[in-house]
């Protein structure tokens, strides 16, 4: 029996014939196998990306020359492309690759889990792996941060953190403070506290939020004193998308005191700056303070699994979800606490300490900062600032006109706003093309190159990167622009 949609009800829709009610077999679509996927060439990947993923994003990849690269494999600090090039990774997946690519201990833990056919999804039962991971995260967390929610991403972890804090603050204190140039995720809830018009677009976001300048403690104090409905403040300890921006120790210490004084809950977003990247497990530990709630993700999955976590003080957690009636309001979702993901994260945290990677982030990160500061002194008309902690570093260029010969500056300065980010793009593109080095950028200050290499990065990797960067800048801005323009010919 065949059922057809009525033409008058379909409008401009394409009519399709419904399948038989009792089909004898279902034909397999024209699918790509795993081996075929592995063998795809750059041209075919481009076609599929354009057809099924993000055509607009492809435009920017072409500008940078990244669309020409097919990664065949990755190991340690390096990607290896289709031509056998070893590409030094100073991007690190926005901080997702603490252990570099395919760390042998991580691979072995996952392989053993698979070989023993252990349970992956066990929602009906308690998971020994989720319980152990929660224990490990709590042990790594200072103060009384000991209640853990497991998810699959930074956005999910931050959604959980904000929801928990809002419930604990209570219905009489519904307002949430966030900072200018903040980034807390792209999902609908945390979009309200992500300060970027690009991401907010024309979505309707929650209106119980108040924005303050980042690192301005006087503004926070005035707000707390003037508005008794404020119950939560959410801040990145180091702003990533804002251009690797930090606040002084006094800011965090005064913030903790103000929160205690006014009964406001402090949520610290450590999704990008946490997990050892700053030279401490949490970046806020540098300042001798502990928030009420925090969140991790990125490298928590050890570069092989999608894992995020919210960590809260027990009293705050119990206030929000501490009874049988409220316990399931925000319990783990289907993929929160999956077996192999948890095993991966458990092994990762052990490797983090066994191999001294937090200490390495502090010491080798300091060496990287020193070498970049030397470059700033060498190229003062190009490099405006170098800043950061550990392996979370921002390198900011001057506006484009200021890097050019004096005679050209007045002409080009009127275009500085439109040209913002162009020099970062030129440098990033040429570093990859000519020096086999990959770097990243920041969302809000486009003049900043973001450096977040794996925590396994050693001084010799720093030297290779800085020497390449030095060699490129020594060409001079005019030559860099010409070289970039040449690279665009024939695309």
GROMACS .gro file of N, CA, C and O in nm, residues 227-300:
model
  296
  227UNK      N    1   2.234   4.666   4.420
  227UNK     CA    2   2.131   4.576   4.369
  227UNK      C    3   2.125   4.447   4.452
  227UNK      O    4   2.203   4.355   4.430
  228UNK      N    5   2.031   4.438   4.546
  228UNK     CA    6   2.020   4.320   4.632
  228UNK      C    7   1.970   4.196   4.559
  228UNK      O    8   1.970   4.087   4.617
  229UNK      N    9   1.929   4.209   4.433
  229UNK     CA   10   1.881   4.093   4.358
  229UNK      C   11   1.995   4.013   4.293
  229UNK      O   12   1.973   3.906   4.238
  230UNK      N   13   2.117   4.066   4.302
  230UNK     CA   14   2.230   3.993   4.244
  230UNK      C   15   2.265   3.874   4.333
  230UNK      O   16   2.292   3.889   4.452
  231UNK      N   17   2.267   3.756   4.273
  231UNK     CA   18   2.297   3.636   4.348
  231UNK      C   19   2.420   3.561   4.302
  231UNK      O   20   2.476   3.480   4.375
  232UNK      N   21   2.465   3.590   4.178
  232UNK     CA   22   2.574   3.513   4.118
  232UNK      C   23   2.663   3.606   4.035
  232UNK      O   24   2.614   3.699   3.971
  233UNK      N   25   2.794   3.581   4.037
  233UNK     CA   26   2.886   3.645   3.944
  233UNK      C   27   2.967   3.536   3.875
  233UNK      O   28   3.016   3.443   3.940
  234UNK      N   29   2.978   3.545   3.742
  234UNK     CA   30   3.047   3.443   3.661
  234UNK      C   31   3.163   3.510   3.587
  234UNK      O   32   3.143   3.607   3.513
  235UNK      N   33   3.284   3.457   3.607
  235UNK     CA   34   3.403   3.517   3.547
  235UNK      C   35   3.502   3.410   3.501
  235UNK      O   36   3.524   3.311   3.572
  236UNK      N   37   3.562   3.430   3.385
  236UNK     CA   38   3.681   3.352   3.348
  236UNK      C   39   3.797   3.402   3.434
  236UNK      O   40   3.816   3.523   3.447
  237UNK      N   41   3.875   3.313   3.487
  237UNK     CA   42   3.990   3.357   3.565
  237UNK      C   43   4.093   3.424   3.474
  237UNK      O   44   4.156   3.524   3.512
  238UNK      N   45   4.113   3.368   3.355
  238UNK     CA   46   4.189   3.435   3.249
  238UNK      C   47   4.099   3.438   3.127
  238UNK      O   48   4.054   3.332   3.081
  239UNK      N   49   4.071   3.555   3.076
  239UNK     CA   50   3.984   3.563   2.959
  239UNK      C   51   4.057   3.515   2.834
  239UNK      O   52   4.162   3.568   2.798
  240UNK      N   53   4.001   3.412   2.771
  240UNK     CA   54   4.063   3.357   2.651
  240UNK      C   55   4.023   3.433   2.527
  240UNK      O   56   4.105   3.494   2.459
  241UNK      N   57   3.892   3.432   2.497
  241UNK     CA   58   3.843   3.502   2.378
  241UNK      C   59   3.867   3.651   2.383
  241UNK      O   60   3.875   3.718   2.280
  242UNK      N   61   3.878   3.707   2.503
  242UNK     CA   62   3.902   3.850   2.519
  242UNK      C   63   4.044   3.893   2.484
  242UNK      O   64   4.073   4.012   2.479
  243UNK      N   65   4.133   3.794   2.463
  243UNK     CA   66   4.270   3.829   2.425
  243UNK      C   67   4.373   3.792   2.529
  243UNK      O   68   4.479   3.853   2.536
  244UNK      N   69   4.346   3.692   2.612
  244UNK     CA   70   4.434   3.647   2.722
  244UNK      C   71   4.452   3.764   2.820
  244UNK      O   72   4.560   3.824   2.834
  245UNK      N   73   4.344   3.797   2.886
  245UNK     CA   74   4.340   3.910   2.979
  245UNK      C   75   4.332   3.858   3.122
  245UNK      O   76   4.251   3.771   3.153
  246UNK      N   77   4.416   3.915   3.210
  246UNK     CA   78   4.420   3.875   3.350
  246UNK      C   79   4.382   3.992   3.441
  246UNK      O   80   4.388   4.108   3.399
  247UNK      N   81   4.347   3.957   3.563
  247UNK     CA   82   4.327   4.058   3.667
  247UNK      C   83   4.433   4.037   3.774
  247UNK      O   84   4.486   3.927   3.791
  248UNK      N   85   4.462   4.143   3.848
  248UNK     CA   86   4.562   4.135   3.955
  248UNK      C   87   4.513   4.049   4.071
  248UNK      O   88   4.391   4.029   4.088
  249UNK      N   89   4.607   4.002   4.152
  249UNK     CA   90   4.572   3.918   4.267
  249UNK      C   91   4.475   3.990   4.360
  249UNK      O   92   4.381   3.929   4.413
  250UNK      N   93   4.495   4.120   4.377
  250UNK     CA   94   4.409   4.196   4.468
  250UNK      C   95   4.263   4.194   4.422
  250UNK      O   96   4.171   4.199   4.505
  251UNK      N   97   4.243   4.190   4.292
  251UNK     CA   98   4.107   4.186   4.239
  251UNK      C   99   4.035   4.061   4.288
  251UNK      O  100   3.922   4.069   4.338
  252UNK      N  101   4.100   3.947   4.273
  252UNK     CA  102   4.036   3.820   4.311
  252UNK      C  103   4.015   3.810   4.462
  252UNK      O  104   3.914   3.757   4.509
  253UNK      N  105   4.112   3.859   4.536
  253UNK     CA  106   4.099   3.854   4.682
  253UNK      C  107   3.987   3.945   4.731
  253UNK      O  108   3.909   3.909   4.819
  254UNK      N  109   3.976   4.064   4.671
  254UNK     CA  110   3.867   4.155   4.707
  254UNK      C  111   3.733   4.099   4.659
  254UNK      O  112   3.631   4.112   4.728
  255UNK      N  113   3.733   4.034   4.543
  255UNK     CA  114   3.610   3.973   4.491
  255UNK      C  115   3.559   3.867   4.587
  255UNK      O  116   3.439   3.863   4.620
  256UNK      N  117   3.650   3.783   4.637
  256UNK     CA  118   3.609   3.678   4.731
  256UNK      C  119   3.548   3.741   4.857
  256UNK      O  120   3.445   3.695   4.907
  257UNK      N  121   3.610   3.847   4.904
  257UNK     CA  122   3.560   3.914   5.025
  257UNK      C  123   3.423   3.978   4.999
  257UNK      O  124   3.333   3.971   5.083
  258UNK      N  125   3.407   4.040   4.883
  258UNK     CA  126   3.279   4.104   4.850
  258UNK      C  127   3.167   4.000   4.835
  258UNK      O  128   3.054   4.023   4.879
  259UNK      N  129   3.198   3.888   4.773
  259UNK     CA  130   3.099   3.782   4.758
  259UNK      C  131   3.055   3.730   4.895
  259UNK      O  132   2.935   3.708   4.919
  260UNK      N  133   3.151   3.711   4.984
  260UNK     CA  134   3.118   3.665   5.120
  260UNK      C  135   3.034   3.770   5.193
  260UNK      O  136   2.937   3.737   5.262
  261UNK      N  137   3.072   3.895   5.177
  261UNK     CA  138   3.002   4.004   5.246
  261UNK      C  139   2.857   4.018   5.199
  261UNK      O  140   2.766   4.041   5.280
  262UNK      N  141   2.834   4.002   5.069
  262UNK     CA  142   2.701   4.026   5.014
  262UNK      C  143   2.624   3.898   4.984
  262UNK      O  144   2.512   3.904   4.932
  263UNK      N  145   2.682   3.784   5.017
  263UNK     CA  146   2.612   3.658   4.993
  263UNK      C  147   2.595   3.624   4.846
  263UNK      O  148   2.497   3.560   4.806
  264UNK      N  149   2.691   3.665   4.762
  264UNK     CA  150   2.688   3.637   4.619
  264UNK      C  151   2.775   3.515   4.590
  264UNK      O  152   2.885   3.502   4.644
  265UNK      N  153   2.727   3.426   4.506
  265UNK     CA  154   2.804   3.307   4.469
  265UNK      C  155   2.894   3.337   4.350
  265UNK      O  156   2.849   3.392   4.250
  266UNK      N  157   3.021   3.298   4.362
  266UNK     CA  158   3.119   3.322   4.257
  266UNK      C  159   3.142   3.193   4.178
  266UNK      O  160   3.181   3.092   4.235
  267UNK      N  161   3.114   3.200   4.046
  267UNK     CA  162   3.141   3.089   3.955
  267UNK      C  163   3.265   3.124   3.873
  267UNK      O  164   3.267   3.224   3.801
  268UNK      N  165   3.369   3.042   3.885
  268UNK     CA  166   3.493   3.063   3.810
  268UNK      C  167   3.496   2.970   3.689
  268UNK      O  168   3.493   2.848   3.704
  269UNK      N  169   3.499   3.029   3.572
  269UNK     CA  170   3.507   2.952   3.448
  269UNK      C  171   3.654   2.919   3.421
  269UNK      O  172   3.731   3.004   3.380
  270UNK      N  173   3.690   2.792   3.442
  270UNK     CA  174   3.827   2.745   3.420
  270UNK      C  175   3.833   2.647   3.304
  270UNK      O  176   3.928   2.568   3.292
  271UNK      N  177   3.734   2.652   3.216
  271UNK     CA  178   3.727   2.558   3.104
  271UNK      C  179   3.854   2.563   3.020
  271UNK      O  180   3.908   2.459   2.981
  272UNK      N  181   3.902   2.683   2.993
  272UNK     CA  182   4.021   2.696   2.910
  272UNK      C  183   4.149   2.716   2.990
  272UNK      O  184   4.253   2.659   2.957
  273UNK      N  185   4.142   2.791   3.099
  273UNK     CA  186   4.265   2.824   3.173
  273UNK      C  187   4.296   2.724   3.282
  273UNK      O  188   4.405   2.728   3.341
  274UNK      N  189   4.205   2.631   3.309
  274UNK     CA  190   4.227   2.533   3.415
  274UNK      C  191   4.303   2.411   3.368
  274UNK      O  192   4.360   2.407   3.260
  275UNK      N  193   4.306   2.311   3.455
  275UNK     CA  194   4.371   2.181   3.425
  275UNK      C  195   4.521   2.196   3.400
  275UNK      O  196   4.579   2.136   3.311
  276UNK      N  197   4.585   2.281   3.480
  276UNK     CA  198   4.731   2.292   3.475
  276UNK      C  199   4.786   2.391   3.376
  276UNK      O  200   4.907   2.418   3.376
  277UNK      N  201   4.703   2.448   3.290
  277UNK     CA  202   4.753   2.531   3.180
  277UNK      C  203   4.826   2.656   3.231
  277UNK      O  204   4.922   2.702   3.168
  278UNK      N  205   4.784   2.710   3.342
  278UNK     CA  206   4.845   2.834   3.393
  278UNK      C  207   4.966   2.808   3.481
  278UNK      O  208   5.031   2.902   3.527
  279UNK      N  209   4.997   2.682   3.507
  279UNK     CA  210   5.105   2.650   3.600
  279UNK      C  211   5.054   2.611   3.737
  279UNK      O  212   5.133   2.580   3.827
  280UNK      N  213   4.925   2.612   3.757
  280UNK     CA  214   4.856   2.555   3.872
  280UNK      C  215   4.738   2.477   3.818
  280UNK      O  216   4.694   2.501   3.705
  281UNK      N  217   4.681   2.384   3.898
  281UNK     CA  218   4.570   2.306   3.844
  281UNK      C  219   4.456   2.399   3.803
  281UNK      O  220   4.400   2.387   3.695
  282UNK      N  221   4.421   2.493   3.891
  282UNK     CA  222   4.326   2.599   3.858
  282UNK      C  223   4.401   2.731   3.856
  282UNK      O  224   4.488   2.755   3.940
  283UNK      N  225   4.366   2.819   3.763
  283UNK     CA  226   4.432   2.950   3.757
  283UNK      C  227   4.404   3.033   3.881
  283UNK      O  228   4.489   3.110   3.925
  284UNK      N  229   4.286   3.017   3.944
  284UNK     CA  230   4.255   3.098   4.062
  284UNK      C  231   4.344   3.064   4.180
  284UNK      O  232   4.355   3.141   4.275
  285UNK      N  233   4.411   2.948   4.176
  285UNK     CA  234   4.501   2.911   4.286
  285UNK      C  235   4.620   3.004   4.296
  285UNK      O  236   4.683   3.013   4.403
  286UNK      N  237   4.654   3.072   4.188
  286UNK     CA  238   4.765   3.168   4.192
  286UNK      C  239   4.735   3.281   4.291
  286UNK      O  240   4.829   3.347   4.339
  287UNK      N  241   4.608   3.303   4.322
  287UNK     CA  242   4.569   3.420   4.400
  287UNK      C  243   4.523   3.386   4.541
  287UNK      O  244   4.478   3.473   4.614
  288UNK      N  245   4.534   3.259   4.579
  288UNK     CA  246   4.501   3.220   4.715
  288UNK      C  247   4.354   3.229   4.748
  288UNK      O  248   4.318   3.255   4.864
  289UNK      N  249   4.267   3.211   4.648
  289UNK     CA  250   4.123   3.219   4.669
  289UNK      C  251   4.056   3.096   4.608
  289UNK      O  252   4.113   3.027   4.524
  290UNK      N  253   3.933   3.068   4.654
  290UNK     CA  254   3.856   2.955   4.604
  290UNK      C  255   3.715   3.001   4.573
  290UNK      O  256   3.650   3.062   4.659
  291UNK      N  257   3.664   2.975   4.452
  291UNK     CA  258   3.527   3.013   4.419
  291UNK      C  259   3.426   2.919   4.483
  291UNK      O  260   3.463   2.819   4.546
  292UNK      N  261   3.299   2.946   4.463
  292UNK     CA  262   3.193   2.858   4.514
  292UNK      C  263   3.162   2.746   4.416
  292UNK      O  264   3.123   2.636   4.455
  293UNK      N  265   3.180   2.776   4.288
  293UNK     CA  266   3.155   2.680   4.181
  293UNK      C  267   3.258   2.705   4.072
  293UNK      O  268   3.297   2.819   4.049
  294UNK      N  269   3.302   2.598   4.006
  294UNK     CA  270   3.393   2.615   3.894
  294UNK      C  271   3.362   2.511   3.787
  294UNK      O  272   3.275   2.425   3.806
  295UNK      N  273   3.433   2.519   3.675
  295UNK     CA  274   3.407   2.427   3.564
  295UNK      C  275   3.536   2.397   3.489
  295UNK      O  276   3.622   2.485   3.473
  296UNK      N  277   3.547   2.273   3.444
  296UNK     CA  278   3.660   2.228   3.363
  296UNK      C  279   3.607   2.161   3.237
  296UNK      O  280   3.495   2.111   3.234
  297UNK      N  281   3.688   2.157   3.133
  297UNK     CA  282   3.658   2.077   3.014
  297UNK      C  283   3.789   2.067   2.936
  297UNK      O  284   3.893   2.035   2.994
  298UNK      N  285   3.785   2.096   2.805
  298UNK     CA  286   3.904   2.096   2.720
  298UNK      C  287   3.991   1.973   2.746
  298UNK      O  288   3.954   1.863   2.712
  299UNK      N  289   4.106   1.990   2.813
  299UNK     CA  290   4.200   1.880   2.832
  299UNK      C  291   4.156   1.775   2.932
  299UNK      O  292   4.223   1.673   2.948
  300UNK      N  293   4.046   1.798   2.999
  300UNK     CA  294   3.996   1.696   3.093
  300UNK      C  295   3.971   1.565   3.020
  300UNK      O  296   3.983   1.458   3.080
   0.00000   0.00000   0.00000
